[in-house]
Amino acid sequence: MKAIGIEQYGGPEVLIRKDIEVPQPKEGEVLVKVRCAGINFMDIHTRQGKYKTSRTYPVRLPCTLGMEGSGDVAKLGAGVTSLDLGDRVAWCISWGAYAEYAVVPASRLAHIPDSIAYDLAAAAIFQGSTAHYLIDDVGQIKAGSTCLIHAASGGIGQLLVQLAKHRGATVFATTSSESKAEVARKHGADHVMLYDNGRFADRVREATDGKGVDVVYDAVGRTTLRDSFRATRVRGLVVNYGSVAGSLTDLDPIELGEAGSLFLTRPRLADHLADAETVQRRASDVFAALADGSLTIGISGRYTLDNVEEAHAQLEERRQLGKSVVMIG
Ligand SMILES: NC(=O)c1ccc[n+]([C@@H]2O[C@H](COP(=O)([O-])OP(=O)(O)OC[C@H]3O[C@@H](n4cnc5c(N)ncnc54)[C@H](OP(=O)(O)O)[C@@H]3O)[C@@H](O)[C@H]2O)c1
């Protein structure tokens, strides 16, 4: 089968096209005929070696890229009783989706309803499940909450804005350009601003009578996190769920005290998809919201296993304005 993988960490040049044997499912695993793979910033982090020592995401070389996909159950490993051959399924945070077939633990697979196409399922399950746990479990956003969402035109950013608005929050949002700001406004963000070298924090304070917001969602990292502290209310929560601009490596916890006894968390999806029931519950919520139109995900690029590098370049060069997928089978 055709697959794209890496044998060393690095830039786009380390991607290798491979012709390999179809993998076989072991106990508790399922072979999926892949229809579509989602393309995510996490693929770039994987390629760069960010998880080379990770315990949460034990991705080791050599590795087939892609950690989100959709397809049909093609073979069941021993002991799998929750699925049947031919079932339409989607999954995330199990690697190997940039291939014609992938082996996935049964506990990571969610059923896809008939109303959701394979490409939308592959575009939705990873970022959708992430936004779902960040809004409901970590930030506990509800009517009357205030939150600031950075990179609000990014894949997860767009979903955070929509979910926070559905829960009744007032949403502040940042982007790096006016055209991206328009995307955040379209999804309902109340106050949209540019990062402006950290001056977003002053704008948030001005608009909240000097208080700051209850929760800040920051996946940018090094270039925004300290100013995110300034935008947070006393005893508020800063959710540093990613670091696309690199990590803040010189943080002294006293800074959280000085900023107003803040809570800082670095959550991970893997710890919020602990079992098959949770995987299906989050996916079902996201699929239902997509089906009834209360959540939208625009698929802005469709690639193949022959040109996926172009999609990676878009993400790394901050040109992406929606979600891209790899069309496979
Ligand atoms: N913790 C978790 O559970 C979890 C789960 C899924 C993903 N993540 C992480 O969340 C982050 C965002 O993921 P995503 O899928 O939403 O990514 P994405 O669609 O590529 O969006 C990232 C956004 O970050 C902004 N950005 C700021 N500085 C950037 C830089 N130096 N390079 C590239 N983009 C930059 C860009 O918007 P502007 O140009 O407007 O700034 C871009 O739209 C990634 O780090 C990912 O690994 C975490």
Coordinates of C-alpha atoms and ligand atoms in Angstrom, one line a residue:
M1 CA 0.0 0.0 0.0
K2 CA 1.0 3.6 -0.4
A3 CA 2.0 5.6 2.7
I4 CA 3.9 8.7 3.7
G5 CA 6.3 8.5 6.6
I6 CA 9.5 9.8 8.2
E7 CA 12.7 8.0 9.1
Q8 CA 14.4 11.1 10.6
Y9 CA 13.1 14.3 12.0
G10 CA 13.3 17.6 10.1
G11 CA 11.6 19.9 7.6
P12 CA 9.3 18.9 4.7
E13 CA 12.3 17.2 3.0
V14 CA 12.2 14.3 5.4
L15 CA 8.8 13.1 4.2
I16 CA 9.2 9.7 2.4
R17 CA 6.8 8.0 0.0
K18 CA 6.7 4.3 0.8
D19 CA 5.2 1.2 -0.7
I20 CA 4.7 -1.1 2.3
E21 CA 2.8 -4.2 3.4
V22 CA -0.7 -3.6 4.7
P23 CA -0.3 -3.7 8.5
Q24 CA -2.2 -6.4 10.5
P25 CA -4.3 -5.6 13.6
K26 CA -3.3 -7.2 16.9
E27 CA -5.5 -7.9 19.9
G28 CA -7.8 -4.9 20.5
E29 CA -6.9 -3.3 17.2
V30 CA -8.7 -2.7 14.0
L31 CA -7.6 -2.4 10.4
V32 CA -9.2 0.6 8.7
K33 CA -9.4 1.2 4.9
V34 CA -8.6 4.9 5.0
R35 CA -10.8 7.2 3.0
C36 CA -9.6 10.5 4.2
A37 CA -6.9 11.8 6.6
G38 CA -7.0 15.1 8.4
I39 CA -4.0 17.4 8.1
N40 CA -2.9 19.1 11.4
F41 CA -0.2 21.2 12.9
M42 CA 0.5 18.1 15.0
D43 CA 1.8 16.4 11.9
I44 CA 4.4 19.1 11.6
H45 CA 5.3 18.8 15.3
T46 CA 5.6 15.0 14.7
R47 CA 7.8 15.5 11.7
Q48 CA 10.0 18.0 13.6
G49 CA 10.5 15.5 16.5
K50 CA 8.5 17.2 19.1
Y51 CA 7.3 13.9 20.5
K52 CA 10.5 12.0 20.3
T53 CA 10.7 11.6 24.1
S54 CA 7.0 12.1 24.8
R55 CA 5.2 9.7 27.1
T56 CA 1.7 11.0 26.2
Y57 CA 2.3 10.6 22.5
P58 CA 5.0 7.9 22.1
V59 CA 5.7 8.5 18.4
R60 CA 9.0 6.9 17.5
L61 CA 10.9 6.5 14.2
P62 CA 10.2 5.2 11.7
C63 CA 6.6 6.5 11.6
T64 CA 3.8 6.8 9.2
L65 CA 2.5 10.3 9.5
G66 CA -1.1 11.4 10.1
M67 CA -3.0 11.1 13.4
E68 CA -6.6 11.7 12.2
G69 CA -8.6 9.9 9.7
S70 CA -11.9 8.3 8.6
G71 CA -12.7 5.1 6.7
D72 CA -14.2 1.6 6.8
V73 CA -13.5 -1.2 9.2
A74 CA -11.6 -3.8 7.0
K75 CA -10.4 -6.4 9.6
L76 CA -10.9 -6.9 13.3
G77 CA -8.1 -7.9 15.7
A78 CA -8.8 -10.6 18.4
G79 CA -11.2 -9.5 21.1
V80 CA -12.8 -6.6 19.3
T81 CA -16.6 -6.8 19.7
S82 CA -17.6 -3.2 19.5
L83 CA -17.3 -2.9 15.7
D84 CA -18.3 -4.8 12.5
L85 CA -16.6 -5.2 9.1
G86 CA -17.7 -2.2 6.9
D87 CA -18.6 0.1 9.8
R88 CA -17.9 3.8 9.0
V89 CA -15.4 5.1 11.6
A90 CA -13.2 8.1 12.4
W91 CA -10.3 8.5 14.9
C92 CA -7.5 10.7 16.1
I93 CA -4.2 10.6 18.1
S94 CA -3.4 7.2 16.6
W95 CA -0.7 7.6 14.0
G96 CA -0.6 6.2 10.5
A97 CA -3.5 8.0 8.7
Y98 CA -1.4 9.1 5.6
A99 CA -1.8 5.6 4.1
E100 CA -4.2 3.4 2.3
Y101 CA -4.8 1.3 5.4
A102 CA -4.2 2.1 9.1
V103 CA -4.2 0.0 12.3
V104 CA -6.1 1.8 15.1
P105 CA -6.9 0.7 18.6
A106 CA -10.6 -0.1 18.8
S107 CA -10.9 2.2 21.8
R108 CA -9.9 5.2 19.6
L109 CA -12.5 4.6 16.9
A110 CA -15.9 6.5 16.8
H111 CA -18.8 5.5 14.6
I112 CA -19.7 8.1 12.0
P113 CA -23.4 8.8 11.4
D114 CA -24.7 8.5 7.8
S115 CA -25.2 12.3 7.6
I116 CA -21.5 13.0 7.9
A117 CA -19.3 12.4 4.9
Y118 CA -15.8 10.9 5.3
D119 CA -14.0 14.1 4.5
L120 CA -15.9 16.1 7.1
A121 CA -15.4 13.4 9.7
A122 CA -11.7 13.4 9.0
A123 CA -11.6 17.2 9.2
A124 CA -13.6 17.3 12.5
I125 CA -12.8 14.6 14.9
F126 CA -9.4 15.8 16.2
Q127 CA -9.9 19.5 16.4
G128 CA -13.6 19.0 17.3
S129 CA -12.8 16.7 20.2
T130 CA -10.1 19.1 21.3
A131 CA -12.3 22.2 21.3
H132 CA -15.0 20.1 23.1
Y133 CA -12.8 19.2 26.1
L134 CA -11.2 22.6 26.2
I135 CA -14.5 24.5 26.4
D136 CA -16.6 22.1 28.5
D137 CA -14.0 20.3 30.8
V138 CA -11.0 22.6 31.1
G139 CA -12.5 26.1 30.8
Q140 CA -16.0 25.1 31.9
I141 CA -17.4 27.9 29.7
K142 CA -21.0 28.8 30.4
A143 CA -23.5 31.6 30.0
G144 CA -21.8 34.8 31.3
S145 CA -18.2 33.5 31.0
T146 CA -15.6 35.7 29.4
C147 CA -12.8 34.2 27.4
L148 CA -9.9 35.2 25.1
I149 CA -9.1 32.9 22.2
H150 CA -5.8 33.4 20.4
A151 CA -5.3 32.4 16.7
A152 CA -9.0 32.5 16.3
S153 CA -8.9 31.7 12.6
G154 CA -6.8 28.6 13.1
G155 CA -8.5 25.1 13.0
I156 CA -9.1 24.8 16.8
G157 CA -9.4 28.6 17.2
Q158 CA -12.5 28.6 14.9
L159 CA -14.1 25.8 16.8
L160 CA -13.4 27.3 20.2
V161 CA -15.0 30.6 19.2
Q162 CA -18.2 28.8 17.9
L163 CA -18.5 26.5 21.0
A164 CA -17.8 29.4 23.5
K165 CA -20.5 31.5 21.8
H166 CA -23.0 28.5 21.9
R167 CA -22.4 28.2 25.6
G168 CA -23.2 31.9 26.0
A169 CA -19.8 33.4 26.6
T170 CA -18.5 36.8 25.6
V171 CA -15.6 36.1 23.3
F172 CA -12.4 38.1 22.7
A173 CA -10.3 36.9 19.8
T174 CA -6.9 37.6 18.3
T175 CA -5.5 37.0 14.8
S176 CA -2.4 38.1 12.9
S177 CA -4.2 39.9 10.0
E178 CA -7.5 41.6 9.1
S179 CA -8.5 38.9 6.7
K180 CA -8.1 36.3 9.5
A181 CA -10.0 38.6 11.9
E182 CA -12.9 38.4 9.5
V183 CA -13.0 34.7 10.0
A184 CA -13.3 35.1 13.8
R185 CA -16.0 37.7 13.4
K186 CA -18.0 35.4 11.0
H187 CA -18.0 32.7 13.8
G188 CA -19.5 35.2 16.3
A189 CA -16.5 36.5 18.2
D190 CA -17.5 39.7 20.0
H191 CA -14.2 41.6 20.1
V192 CA -11.6 40.8 17.5
M193 CA -8.1 42.3 17.6
L194 CA -4.6 41.9 16.3
Y195 CA -1.9 40.6 18.6
D196 CA -0.2 44.1 18.3
N197 CA 3.0 43.0 20.1
G198 CA 1.1 42.0 23.2
R199 CA -1.2 45.1 23.4
F200 CA -4.2 42.8 23.0
A201 CA -3.9 42.4 26.8
D202 CA -4.5 46.2 27.2
R203 CA -7.5 46.1 24.9
V204 CA -9.0 43.2 26.8
R205 CA -8.5 45.0 30.1
E206 CA -10.1 48.2 28.8
A207 CA -13.1 46.3 27.5
T208 CA -13.6 44.4 30.9
D209 CA -13.4 47.5 33.2
G210 CA -9.8 46.6 34.1
K211 CA -10.7 43.1 35.2
G212 CA -9.5 40.7 32.4
V213 CA -11.3 37.6 31.2
D214 CA -12.1 34.4 33.1
V215 CA -10.2 32.1 30.7
V216 CA -7.5 32.6 28.0
Y217 CA -7.0 29.9 25.4
D218 CA -3.4 30.3 24.1
A219 CA -1.9 27.8 21.6
V220 CA 0.7 30.3 20.3
G221 CA 3.0 30.1 23.3
R222 CA 6.3 31.9 23.5
T223 CA 5.2 35.2 21.8
T224 CA 1.9 35.6 23.6
L225 CA 1.8 33.7 26.9
R226 CA 3.1 36.5 29.2
D227 CA 0.7 39.0 27.8
S228 CA -2.1 36.4 28.1
F229 CA -1.4 36.5 31.9
R230 CA -2.0 40.3 31.7
A231 CA -5.4 39.7 30.0
T232 CA -6.6 37.2 32.7
R233 CA -8.7 38.2 35.7
V234 CA -7.6 37.6 39.3
R235 CA -7.7 33.8 39.9
G236 CA -8.5 33.2 36.3
L237 CA -7.3 30.4 34.1
V238 CA -4.7 30.3 31.3
V239 CA -5.0 27.3 29.0
N240 CA -1.8 26.9 27.1
Y241 CA -3.0 24.1 24.8
G242 CA -0.3 24.4 22.2
S243 CA 2.9 26.3 21.2
V244 CA 2.9 26.9 17.5
A245 CA 5.4 29.8 18.0
G246 CA 7.6 27.7 20.4
S247 CA 7.4 27.2 24.2
L248 CA 8.0 29.7 26.9
T249 CA 10.9 27.9 28.6
D250 CA 11.9 30.5 31.3
L251 CA 8.7 30.8 33.3
D252 CA 9.0 31.3 37.0
P253 CA 5.7 30.3 38.9
I254 CA 6.0 33.6 40.8
E255 CA 4.9 35.3 37.7
L256 CA 1.5 33.6 38.0
G257 CA 1.2 35.0 41.6
E258 CA 2.2 38.5 40.5
A259 CA -0.4 38.4 37.6
G260 CA -3.2 37.7 40.1
S261 CA -2.9 34.2 41.6
L262 CA -3.6 32.7 38.1
F263 CA -4.1 29.0 37.2
L264 CA -2.0 27.8 34.3
T265 CA -2.6 24.5 32.6
R266 CA -1.0 22.6 29.7
P267 CA -3.7 20.1 28.9
R268 CA -3.5 17.3 26.3
L269 CA -6.3 15.6 24.4
A270 CA -5.0 12.1 25.2
D271 CA -5.9 12.7 28.9
H272 CA -9.4 13.7 27.9
L273 CA -10.1 10.7 25.6
A274 CA -9.4 8.1 28.3
D275 CA -11.8 5.4 27.1
A276 CA -14.0 4.3 24.1
E277 CA -17.1 5.9 25.7
T278 CA -15.5 9.3 25.9
V279 CA -14.1 9.0 22.4
Q280 CA -17.6 8.3 21.0
R281 CA -19.3 10.9 23.2
R282 CA -17.1 13.8 22.1
A283 CA -17.2 12.7 18.4
S284 CA -21.0 12.2 18.5
D285 CA -21.5 15.7 20.0
V286 CA -19.3 17.2 17.3
F287 CA -21.0 15.3 14.5
A288 CA -24.4 16.2 15.8
A289 CA -23.5 19.9 15.9
L290 CA -22.1 19.7 12.3
A291 CA -25.3 17.9 11.1
D292 CA -27.7 20.5 12.6
G293 CA -25.5 23.4 11.4
S294 CA -24.7 24.8 14.8
L295 CA -21.0 24.1 14.1
T296 CA -19.2 24.7 10.8
I297 CA -15.9 23.5 9.5
G298 CA -14.7 24.7 6.1
I299 CA -12.6 22.2 4.2
S300 CA -10.3 24.6 2.3
G301 CA -7.9 22.2 0.8
R302 CA -8.1 18.6 -0.6
Y303 CA -4.7 17.0 -1.2
T304 CA -3.5 13.5 -2.1
L305 CA -0.7 11.3 -0.9
D306 CA 1.3 12.8 -3.8
N307 CA 1.2 16.5 -2.8
V308 CA 0.6 16.7 1.0
E309 CA 3.8 18.8 1.5
E310 CA 1.9 21.8 0.0
A311 CA -0.6 21.6 2.9
H312 CA 2.2 21.4 5.4
A313 CA 3.8 24.5 3.9
Q314 CA 0.5 26.4 4.2
L315 CA 0.3 25.6 7.9
E316 CA 3.9 26.4 8.6
E317 CA 3.7 29.7 6.7
R318 CA 0.5 30.7 8.4
R319 CA -1.4 30.9 5.1
Q320 CA -4.1 28.4 6.2
L321 CA -7.7 29.6 6.6
G322 CA -9.5 26.4 7.2
K323 CA -9.0 22.7 7.4
S324 CA -7.2 20.5 4.8
V325 CA -7.6 16.8 4.2
V326 CA -5.8 14.1 2.3
M327 CA -8.3 12.2 0.0
I328 CA -7.1 8.6 -0.1
G329 CA -9.5 5.9 -1.0
Ligands
LIG1 N1 -3.4 20.3 23.8 C1 -4.2 19.7 23.0 O1 -5.0 18.8 23.4 C2 -4.1 19.9 21.5 C3 -4.9 19.2 20.6 C4 -4.8 19.5 19.3 C5 -3.9 20.5 18.8 N2 -3.1 21.1 19.7 C6 -2.1 22.1 19.3 O2 -2.8 23.3 19.1 C7 -2.1 24.1 18.2 C8 -3.0 24.7 17.1 O3 -3.5 23.6 16.4 P1 -4.4 23.9 15.1 O4 -4.7 22.6 14.5 O5 -5.5 24.8 15.4 O6 -3.4 24.7 14.1 P2 -3.7 25.6 12.9 O7 -5.0 25.4 12.3 O8 -2.5 25.6 12.0 O9 -3.7 27.1 13.6 C9 -2.6 27.6 14.2 C10 -2.7 29.1 14.2 O10 -1.7 29.6 15.0 C11 -1.4 30.9 14.6 N3 0.1 31.1 14.7 C12 0.7 32.0 15.6 N4 2.0 31.9 15.5 C13 2.3 31.0 14.5 C14 3.5 30.4 14.0 N5 4.7 30.9 14.4 N6 3.4 29.5 13.0 C15 2.2 29.0 12.6 N7 1.0 29.5 13.1 C16 1.0 30.5 14.1 C17 -1.9 31.1 13.2 O11 -2.9 32.1 13.2 P3 -2.5 33.7 13.2 O12 -1.7 33.9 11.9 O13 -3.8 34.4 13.2 O14 -1.7 33.9 14.4 C18 -2.6 29.8 12.9 O15 -3.8 30.0 12.3 C19 -0.9 23.2 17.7 O16 0.2 23.5 18.5 C20 -1.4 21.8 18.0 O17 -0.4 20.9 18.2 C21 -3.2 20.8 21.1

